[in-house]
XYZ file of C-alpha atoms in Angstrom:
577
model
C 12.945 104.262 30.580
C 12.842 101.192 32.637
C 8.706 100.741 33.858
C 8.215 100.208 37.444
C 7.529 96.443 38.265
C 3.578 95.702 38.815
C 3.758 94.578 42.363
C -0.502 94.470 43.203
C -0.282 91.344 42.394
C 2.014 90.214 45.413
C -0.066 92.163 47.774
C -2.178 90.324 50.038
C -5.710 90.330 49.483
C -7.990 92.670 51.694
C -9.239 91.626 54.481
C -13.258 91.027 55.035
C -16.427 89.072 56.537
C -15.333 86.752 59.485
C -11.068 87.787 59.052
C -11.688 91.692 59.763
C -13.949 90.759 62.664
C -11.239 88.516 64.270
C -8.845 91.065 63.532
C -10.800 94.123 65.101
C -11.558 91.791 67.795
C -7.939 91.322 68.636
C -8.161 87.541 68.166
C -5.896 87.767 64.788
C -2.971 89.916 63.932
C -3.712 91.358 60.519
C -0.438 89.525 58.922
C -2.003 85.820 60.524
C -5.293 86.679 58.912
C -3.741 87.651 55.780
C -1.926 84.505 55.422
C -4.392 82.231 56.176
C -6.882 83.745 53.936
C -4.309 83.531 51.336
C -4.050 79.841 51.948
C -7.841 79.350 52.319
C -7.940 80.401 48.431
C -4.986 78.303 47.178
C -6.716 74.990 49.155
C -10.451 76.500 47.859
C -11.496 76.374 51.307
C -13.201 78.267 53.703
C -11.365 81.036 55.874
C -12.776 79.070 59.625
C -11.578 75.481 58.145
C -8.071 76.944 57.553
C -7.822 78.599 60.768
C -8.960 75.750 63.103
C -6.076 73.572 60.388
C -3.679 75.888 61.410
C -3.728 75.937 64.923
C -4.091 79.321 65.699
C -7.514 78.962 67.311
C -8.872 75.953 69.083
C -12.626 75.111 67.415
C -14.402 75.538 70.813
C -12.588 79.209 71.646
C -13.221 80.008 67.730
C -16.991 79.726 67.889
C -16.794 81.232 71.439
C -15.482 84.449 69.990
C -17.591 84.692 67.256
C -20.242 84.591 69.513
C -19.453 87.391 71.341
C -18.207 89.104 68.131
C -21.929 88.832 66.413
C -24.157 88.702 69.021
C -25.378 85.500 68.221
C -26.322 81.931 70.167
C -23.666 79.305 70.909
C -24.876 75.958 70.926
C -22.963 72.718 71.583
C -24.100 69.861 69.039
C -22.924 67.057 71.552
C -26.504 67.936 73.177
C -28.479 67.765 69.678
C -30.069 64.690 69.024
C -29.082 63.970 65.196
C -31.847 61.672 64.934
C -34.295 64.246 65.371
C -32.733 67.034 62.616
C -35.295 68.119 60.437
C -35.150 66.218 57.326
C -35.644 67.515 53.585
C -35.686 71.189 54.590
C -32.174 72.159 53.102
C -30.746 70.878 49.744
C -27.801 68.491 51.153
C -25.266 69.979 48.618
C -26.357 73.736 49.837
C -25.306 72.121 53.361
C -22.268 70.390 52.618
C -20.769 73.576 50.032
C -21.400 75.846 52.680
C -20.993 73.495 56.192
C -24.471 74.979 57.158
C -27.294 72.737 59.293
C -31.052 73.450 59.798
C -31.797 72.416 63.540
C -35.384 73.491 63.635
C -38.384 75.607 61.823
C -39.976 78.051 63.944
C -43.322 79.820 61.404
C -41.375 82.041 58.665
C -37.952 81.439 60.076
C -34.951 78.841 60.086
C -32.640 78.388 62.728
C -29.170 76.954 60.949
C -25.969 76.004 62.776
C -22.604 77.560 61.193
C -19.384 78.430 62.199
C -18.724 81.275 59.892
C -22.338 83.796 60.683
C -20.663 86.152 57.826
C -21.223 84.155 54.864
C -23.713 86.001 52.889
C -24.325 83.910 49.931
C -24.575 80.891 52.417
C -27.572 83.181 53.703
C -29.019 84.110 50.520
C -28.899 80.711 49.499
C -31.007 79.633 52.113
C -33.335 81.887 52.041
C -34.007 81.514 48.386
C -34.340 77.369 48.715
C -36.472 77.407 52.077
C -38.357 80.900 51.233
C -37.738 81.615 55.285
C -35.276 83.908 57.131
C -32.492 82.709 58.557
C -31.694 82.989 62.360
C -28.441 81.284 62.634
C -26.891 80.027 65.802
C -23.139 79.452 65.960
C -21.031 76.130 66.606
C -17.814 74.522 66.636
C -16.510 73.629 63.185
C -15.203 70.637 63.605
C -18.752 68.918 65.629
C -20.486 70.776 62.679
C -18.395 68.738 59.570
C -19.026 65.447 61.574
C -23.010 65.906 62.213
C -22.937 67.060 58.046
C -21.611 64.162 57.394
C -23.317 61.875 59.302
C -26.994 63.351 58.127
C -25.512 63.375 54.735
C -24.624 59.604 54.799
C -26.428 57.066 51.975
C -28.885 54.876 53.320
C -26.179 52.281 51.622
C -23.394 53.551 53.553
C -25.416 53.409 57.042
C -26.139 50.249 56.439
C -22.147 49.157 55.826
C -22.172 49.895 59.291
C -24.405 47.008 60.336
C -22.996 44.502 57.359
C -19.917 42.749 55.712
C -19.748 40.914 52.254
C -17.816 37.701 54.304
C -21.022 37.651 57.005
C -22.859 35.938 54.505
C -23.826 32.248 53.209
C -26.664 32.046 51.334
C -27.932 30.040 48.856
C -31.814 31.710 47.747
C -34.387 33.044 49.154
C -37.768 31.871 47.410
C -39.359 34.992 46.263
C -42.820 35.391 45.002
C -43.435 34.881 41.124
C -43.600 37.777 38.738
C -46.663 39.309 38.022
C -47.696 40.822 34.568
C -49.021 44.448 36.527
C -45.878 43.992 39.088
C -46.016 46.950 41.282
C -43.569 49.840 41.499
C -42.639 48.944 44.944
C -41.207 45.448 44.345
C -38.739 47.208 41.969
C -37.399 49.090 44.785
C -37.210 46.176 47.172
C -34.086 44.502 45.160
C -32.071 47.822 47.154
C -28.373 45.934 48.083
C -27.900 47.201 51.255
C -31.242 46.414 52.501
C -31.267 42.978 51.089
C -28.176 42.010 52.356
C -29.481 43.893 56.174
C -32.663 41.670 56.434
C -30.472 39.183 55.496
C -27.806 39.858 58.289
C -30.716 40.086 60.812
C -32.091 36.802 59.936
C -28.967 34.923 60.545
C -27.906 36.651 63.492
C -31.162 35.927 64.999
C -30.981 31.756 63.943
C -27.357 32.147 65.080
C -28.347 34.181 68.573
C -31.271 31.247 68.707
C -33.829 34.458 69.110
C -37.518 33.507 68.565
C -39.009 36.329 67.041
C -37.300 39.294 65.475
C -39.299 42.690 65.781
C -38.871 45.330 63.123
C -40.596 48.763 64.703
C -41.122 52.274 62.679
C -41.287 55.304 65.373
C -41.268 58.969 64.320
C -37.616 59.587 64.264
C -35.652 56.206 64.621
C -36.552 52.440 63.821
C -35.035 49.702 65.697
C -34.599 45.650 65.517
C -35.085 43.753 68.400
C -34.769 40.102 68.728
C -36.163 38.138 71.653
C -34.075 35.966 73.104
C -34.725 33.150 76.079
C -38.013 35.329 76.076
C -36.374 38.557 76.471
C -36.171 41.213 74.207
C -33.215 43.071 73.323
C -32.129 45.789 71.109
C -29.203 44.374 68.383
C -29.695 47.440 65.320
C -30.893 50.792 64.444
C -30.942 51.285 61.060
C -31.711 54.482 59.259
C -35.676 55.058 59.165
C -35.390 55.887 55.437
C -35.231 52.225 54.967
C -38.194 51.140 56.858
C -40.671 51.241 53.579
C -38.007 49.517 51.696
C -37.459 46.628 54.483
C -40.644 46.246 54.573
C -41.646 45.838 51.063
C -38.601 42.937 50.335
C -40.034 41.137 53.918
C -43.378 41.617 51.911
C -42.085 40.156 48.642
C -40.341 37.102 50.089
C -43.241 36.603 52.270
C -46.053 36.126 48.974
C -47.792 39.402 50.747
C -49.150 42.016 48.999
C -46.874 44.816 49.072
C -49.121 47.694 48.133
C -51.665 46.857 50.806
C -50.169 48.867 54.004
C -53.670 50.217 55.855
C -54.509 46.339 57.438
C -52.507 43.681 58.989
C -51.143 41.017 56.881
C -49.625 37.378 57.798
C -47.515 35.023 55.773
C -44.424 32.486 55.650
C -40.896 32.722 54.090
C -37.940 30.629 53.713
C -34.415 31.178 54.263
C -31.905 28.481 52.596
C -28.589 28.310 54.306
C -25.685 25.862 53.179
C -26.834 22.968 50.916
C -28.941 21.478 53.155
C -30.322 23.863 55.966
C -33.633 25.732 55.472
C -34.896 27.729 58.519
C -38.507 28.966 57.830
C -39.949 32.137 59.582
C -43.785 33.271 59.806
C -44.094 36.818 59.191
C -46.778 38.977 60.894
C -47.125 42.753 59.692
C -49.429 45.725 61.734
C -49.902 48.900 60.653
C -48.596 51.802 62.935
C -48.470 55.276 63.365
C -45.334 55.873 61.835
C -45.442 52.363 59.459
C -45.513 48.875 59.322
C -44.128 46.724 62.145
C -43.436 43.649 61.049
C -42.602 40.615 63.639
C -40.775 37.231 62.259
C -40.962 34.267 64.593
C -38.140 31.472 63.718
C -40.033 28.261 63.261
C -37.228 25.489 64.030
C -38.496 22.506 62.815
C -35.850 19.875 65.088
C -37.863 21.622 68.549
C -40.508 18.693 67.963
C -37.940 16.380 67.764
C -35.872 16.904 71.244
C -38.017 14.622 73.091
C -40.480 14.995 75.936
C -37.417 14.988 78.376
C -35.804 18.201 77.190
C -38.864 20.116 77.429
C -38.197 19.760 81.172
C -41.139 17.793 82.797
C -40.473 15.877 85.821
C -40.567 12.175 85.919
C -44.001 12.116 87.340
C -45.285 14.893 85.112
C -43.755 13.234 81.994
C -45.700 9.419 83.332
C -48.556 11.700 83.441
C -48.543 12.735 80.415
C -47.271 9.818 78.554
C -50.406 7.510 79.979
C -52.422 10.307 78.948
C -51.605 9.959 75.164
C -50.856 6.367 74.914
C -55.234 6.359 75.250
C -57.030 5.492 72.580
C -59.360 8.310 73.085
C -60.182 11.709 74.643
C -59.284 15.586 74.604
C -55.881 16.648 75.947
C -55.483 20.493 76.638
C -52.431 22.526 76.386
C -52.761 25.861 78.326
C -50.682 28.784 78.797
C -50.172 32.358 77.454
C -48.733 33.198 73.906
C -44.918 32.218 73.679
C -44.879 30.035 76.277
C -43.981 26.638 74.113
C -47.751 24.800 73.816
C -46.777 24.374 70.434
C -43.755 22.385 70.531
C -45.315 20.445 73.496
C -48.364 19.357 71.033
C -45.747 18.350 68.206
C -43.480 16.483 70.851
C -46.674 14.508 71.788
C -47.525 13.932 68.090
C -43.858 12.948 67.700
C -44.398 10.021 69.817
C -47.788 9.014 68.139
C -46.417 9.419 64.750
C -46.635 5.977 63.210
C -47.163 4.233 60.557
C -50.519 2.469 61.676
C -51.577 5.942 62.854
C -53.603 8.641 61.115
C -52.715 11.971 62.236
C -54.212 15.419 61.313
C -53.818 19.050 62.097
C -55.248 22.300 61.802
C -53.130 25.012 62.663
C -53.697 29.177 61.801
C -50.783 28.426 60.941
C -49.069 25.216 60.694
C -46.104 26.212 62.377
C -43.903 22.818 62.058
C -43.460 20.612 59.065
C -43.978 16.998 60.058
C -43.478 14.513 58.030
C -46.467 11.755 57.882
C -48.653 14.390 59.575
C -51.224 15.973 57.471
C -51.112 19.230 58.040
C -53.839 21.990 57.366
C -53.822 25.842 57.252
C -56.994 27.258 58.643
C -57.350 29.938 56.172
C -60.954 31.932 57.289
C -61.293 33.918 54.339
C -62.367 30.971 52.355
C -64.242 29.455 54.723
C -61.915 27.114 56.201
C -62.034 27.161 59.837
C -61.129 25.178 62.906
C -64.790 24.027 62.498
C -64.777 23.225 59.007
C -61.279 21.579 59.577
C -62.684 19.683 61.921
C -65.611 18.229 60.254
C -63.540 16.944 57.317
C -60.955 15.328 59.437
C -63.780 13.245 60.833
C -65.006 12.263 57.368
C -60.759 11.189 56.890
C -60.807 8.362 58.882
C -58.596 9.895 62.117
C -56.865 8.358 64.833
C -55.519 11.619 66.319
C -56.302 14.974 65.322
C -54.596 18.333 66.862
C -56.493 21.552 66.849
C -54.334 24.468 66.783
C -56.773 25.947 69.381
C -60.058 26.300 70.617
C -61.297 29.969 69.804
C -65.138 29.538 69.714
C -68.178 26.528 70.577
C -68.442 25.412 67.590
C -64.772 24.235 67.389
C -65.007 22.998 71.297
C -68.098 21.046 70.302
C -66.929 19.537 67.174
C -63.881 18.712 69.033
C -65.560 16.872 72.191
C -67.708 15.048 70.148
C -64.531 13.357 68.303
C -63.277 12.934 71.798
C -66.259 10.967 72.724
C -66.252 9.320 69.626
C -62.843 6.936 69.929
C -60.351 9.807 68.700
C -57.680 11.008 70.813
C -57.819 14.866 70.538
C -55.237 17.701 71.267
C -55.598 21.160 71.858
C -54.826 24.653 73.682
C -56.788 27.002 75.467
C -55.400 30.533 76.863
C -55.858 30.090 80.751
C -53.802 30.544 83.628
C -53.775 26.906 85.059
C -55.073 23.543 84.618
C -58.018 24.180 86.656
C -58.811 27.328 85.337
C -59.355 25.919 81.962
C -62.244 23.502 82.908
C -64.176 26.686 84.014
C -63.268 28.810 80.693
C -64.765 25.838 79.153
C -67.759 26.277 80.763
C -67.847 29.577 80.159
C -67.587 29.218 76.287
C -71.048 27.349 76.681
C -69.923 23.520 77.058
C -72.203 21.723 79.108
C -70.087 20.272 82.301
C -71.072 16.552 81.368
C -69.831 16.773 77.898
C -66.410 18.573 79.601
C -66.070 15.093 82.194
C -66.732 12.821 79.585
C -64.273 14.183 76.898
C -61.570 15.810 78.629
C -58.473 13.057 80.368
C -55.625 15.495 80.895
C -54.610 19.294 80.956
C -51.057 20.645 81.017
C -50.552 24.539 81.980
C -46.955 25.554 81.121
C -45.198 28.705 81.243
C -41.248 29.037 80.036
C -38.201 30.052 82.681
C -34.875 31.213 81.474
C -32.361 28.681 82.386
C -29.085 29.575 84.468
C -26.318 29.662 82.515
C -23.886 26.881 83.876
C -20.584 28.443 83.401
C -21.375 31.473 85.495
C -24.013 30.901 88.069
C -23.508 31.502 91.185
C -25.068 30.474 95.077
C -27.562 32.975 96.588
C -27.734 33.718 100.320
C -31.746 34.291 100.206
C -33.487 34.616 103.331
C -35.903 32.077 104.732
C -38.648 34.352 105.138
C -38.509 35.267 101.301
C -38.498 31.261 100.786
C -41.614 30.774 102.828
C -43.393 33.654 101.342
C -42.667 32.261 97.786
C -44.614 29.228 98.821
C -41.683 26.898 99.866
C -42.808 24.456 102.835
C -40.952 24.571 106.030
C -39.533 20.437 105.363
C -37.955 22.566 101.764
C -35.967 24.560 103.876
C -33.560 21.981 105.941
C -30.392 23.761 104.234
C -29.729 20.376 101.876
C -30.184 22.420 98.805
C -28.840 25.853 97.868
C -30.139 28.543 95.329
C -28.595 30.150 92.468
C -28.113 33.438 90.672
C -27.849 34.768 87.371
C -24.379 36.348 87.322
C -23.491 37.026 83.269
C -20.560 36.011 81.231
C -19.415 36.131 77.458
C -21.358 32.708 76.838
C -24.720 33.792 78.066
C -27.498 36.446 78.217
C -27.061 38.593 81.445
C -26.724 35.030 83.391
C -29.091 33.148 81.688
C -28.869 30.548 78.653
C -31.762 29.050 77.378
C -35.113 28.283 78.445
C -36.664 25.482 80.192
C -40.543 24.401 80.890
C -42.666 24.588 84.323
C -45.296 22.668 84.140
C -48.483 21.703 85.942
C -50.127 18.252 84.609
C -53.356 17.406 85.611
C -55.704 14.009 85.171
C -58.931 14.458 85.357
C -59.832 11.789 88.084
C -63.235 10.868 88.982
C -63.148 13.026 91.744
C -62.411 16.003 89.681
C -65.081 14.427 87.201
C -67.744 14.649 89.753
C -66.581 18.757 90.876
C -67.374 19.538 87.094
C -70.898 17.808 86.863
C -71.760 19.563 90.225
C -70.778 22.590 88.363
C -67.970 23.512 90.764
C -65.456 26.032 90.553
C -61.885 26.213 89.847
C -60.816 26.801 93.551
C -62.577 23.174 94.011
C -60.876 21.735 90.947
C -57.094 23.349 92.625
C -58.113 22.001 96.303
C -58.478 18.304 95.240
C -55.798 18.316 92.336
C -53.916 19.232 95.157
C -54.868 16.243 97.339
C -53.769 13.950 94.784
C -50.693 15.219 94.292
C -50.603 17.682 91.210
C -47.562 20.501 91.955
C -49.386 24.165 91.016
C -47.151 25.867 88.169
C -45.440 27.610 91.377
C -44.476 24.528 92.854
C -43.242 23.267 89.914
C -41.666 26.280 89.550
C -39.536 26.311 92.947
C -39.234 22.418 92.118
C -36.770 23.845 89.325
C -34.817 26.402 91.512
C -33.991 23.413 94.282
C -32.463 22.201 90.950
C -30.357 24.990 90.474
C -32.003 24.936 87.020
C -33.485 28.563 87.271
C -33.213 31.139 89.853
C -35.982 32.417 92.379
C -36.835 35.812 90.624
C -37.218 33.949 87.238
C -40.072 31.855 88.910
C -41.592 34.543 90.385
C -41.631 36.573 87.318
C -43.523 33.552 85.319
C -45.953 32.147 87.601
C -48.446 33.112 90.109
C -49.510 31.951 93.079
């Protein structure tokens, strides 16, 4: 006798969890179900990524029916910030076997995002790796793969997003020598991707001709800004897992110490590009809440070398000035706030005097540009070399000129009259507002006003405007009234000029390109002489500065918008009346 043929084998397998729901619900026909869980274990897949394959239910009405079918939440993950998902609280593998993400810990409990509520082990799991309940909350399938993936991305694979292999030229970076105890941390700084980021950000920046670049740590993101024509803008946000890592290889190439992270650390590196380039970068780190922020300023050395005419002084300014340093001796100030180009003023002016019958020395905190036949000295404070120290050596070096970096205390504005009265021409800076100002803050630090008329010939106050870009600037219909209360004189407005305004195009920065100097240059003539020895104030310095002919930083200012150099607004956003 024939035996019956074994036919269980062919049946299809029994329904259960999220199929039978479907089913009962009347979403599914038992034989669609059937097949698709059949085909769910031939691909080893789950039942809900086979169904929303197939086509028989769209992902959003899928996870809209399961949420009426188990009573539970429906959230949309286009409104969940990805940036702020808990990190560390699941194992990543537990998340990407069984598409499950945690969204938030309330006490005991974990709410999770699924699309498939049923899965019991996935539950289990959970609960056994978090030691918490589980309260999950249900989403569409295919939102949930992409926001798995994307939290489940390599901090190497982030950062492919940001960088490409042909972006790159370099030749070295100098890094610090080895140490005998080297610490754990440098090892990790050698990471590829982050190497080859900070290396990215550093060129772009040259290339983008940004001055500083600012790395910031927050609490859930980091970001890179670079400031360019004294704006800053946001170019990258990398993953925050790589902030300690960043900042340990900026730490490293910058001879800091990396394990120090409680205080604020400053330091130098240099960047070789091509065979013959070097761009060199001071480094400035500050601890934060949420870790270090660490700002690199581009230090080009060629900005001393574009002349007093590109800085953008007017011809009577520039005679001014000129005259002032072509004396054999006395103090010249350079005042303005931080960023606002006293620096490359100081080296254009030491530029000029830079000669071989003249002995020149600095001392900078720090020496920001490398000039040949200038001798050049970092005021380091720890060992006891101040401005004042500085100071007193130079004068034991035989000087001709000497530049002080700036005046930060009596001693150093003391030291430095004296060699002012003594037959050495002097430079310096002081943070004030104008020229006159600065006569009184001198006072103020404790300089008596007869050793201030005797030593000081000439003070420029500066501030930086953003030029208008050529290619895309436009004329600007501005009313007279808003002329006249911007301090133009009624002769300004006879309609023989017009004013511009930043438009934007592909070759500029939201309508501006570049930056250019307003300045306000100011002898100190006998009459302003005798205000200081009368002890006078700096309303009485402005009053006659103004009688003979110096232009406030305003003026100067709308001097440059007649121009069609900058516009109105950029004026009035950099000086003060």
């Amino acid at each position: 006798m024939t035996a019956a043929p074994h036919i269980a084998s062919t049946a299809p397998p029994p329904l259960a969890g999220l199929a039978r729901a479907l089913v009962s619900a009347g979403q599914l026909t038992e034989s669609i179900a059937a097949d698709i869980s059949r085909k769910a274990i031939a691909s080893k897949s789950s039942f809900v990524a086979q169904l929303v394959a197939s086509g028989h239910l769209p992902a959003a009405e899928l996870a809209y029916q399961i949420s009426l079918i188990f009573s539970t939440p429906l959230l949309d993950l286009n409104t969940v910030d990805s940036t702020r998902l808990p990190k560390d609280l699941l194992d990543t593998k537990l998340c990407t076997t069984h598409k499950v993400l945690p969204l938030h810990k309330r006490g005991n409990r974990l709410i999770v995002a699924t699309a498939d509520p049923s899965d019991k082990e996935a539950s289990e799991k959970i609960k056994f790796s978090a030691q918490v309940g589980v309260d999950w909350v249900i989403v569409e399938y295919d939102k949930l793969i992409r926001l798995i993936e994307a939290s489940s991305k390599s901090i190497s694979e982030t950062l492919d997003t940001f960088t490409t292999d042909g972006d790159f030229q370099f030749d070295d970076i100098k890094d610090a020598p080895e140490t005998e105890e080297k610490d754990t941390a440098a090892t990790e700084v050698e990471d590829a991707p982050v190497v080859k980021f900070l290396h990215k950000m550093l060129l772009d920046a040259f290339n983008m001709r940004a001055s500083d670049l600012h790395f910031e740590p927050y609490e859930h993101t980091y970001r890179v800004r670079f400031r360019i024509d004294g704006e800053l803008r946001e170019i990258a946000a990398p993953p925050i897992a790589i902030k300690e890592k960043l900042a340990s290889r900026i730490k490293v190439i910058s001879r800091l110490d990396i394990s120090e992270k409680r205080i604020p650390q400053d330091g130098r590196m240099k960047l070789k590009v091509g065979a013959n380039r070097v761009i060199d970068f001071r480094v400035s780190t500050l601890p934060t809440l949420f870790g270090e922020k660490i700002v690199i300023r581009i230090l080009d050395p060629n900005s001393a070398k574009m002349g007093i005419d590109a800085l953008g002084y007017e011809a009577d300014e520039k005679k001014r000035l000129l005259d002032a340093i072509e004396r054999p001796y006395g103090m010249i100030l350079v005042t303005g706030p931080t960023g606002s180009g006293k620096t490359v003023s100081l080296y254009s002016c030491l530029n000029l005097l830079n000669k071989p019958g003249v002995n020149i020395s600095t001392a900078e905190d720090p020496s920001e540009i490398n000039m040949p036949g200038v001798n050049q000295v970092n005021v380091n404070e720890k060992a006891g070399l101040t401005f004042a120290a500085a100071l007193k050596s130079f004068l034991r070096q035989d000087p001709d000129v000497i530049m002080v970096g700036e005046i930060r205390d009596l001693e150093t504005a003391d030291i430095s009259i004296k060699a002012a009265q003594t037959g050495h021409l002097v430079l310096s800076t002081l943070h004030t507002n104008d020229a006159p100002t600065t006569l009184t803050r001198m006072r103020n630090m404790g300089i008596a006003p007869f050793n201030i008329a005797s030593s000081v010939i000439l003070i420029t106050a500066q501030r930086l405007a953003r030029r208008l870009c050529p290619q895309c600037k436009q004329p600007h219909d501005v009313p007279q009234e808003t002329l006249r209360e911007a301090g133009y004189a009624e002769h300004d407005l006879d309609g023989s000029w017009t004013p511009y305004k930043a438009v934007g195009c592909s070759a500029c920065n939201n309508g501006y390109k570049g930056r250019v100097g307003i300045y306000q240059v100011m002898p100190i003539s006998e009459e302003i002489q005798q205000i200081i020895l009368r002890d006078g104030s700096a309303l009485d310095i402005a009053n006659q500065a103004k009688l003979e002919g110096i232009k406030s930083l305003r003026e100067s200012g709308l001097d440059k918008v007649k121009l069609g150099v900058t516009s109105l607004e950029e004026v009035l956003a950099v000086t003060n009346l």
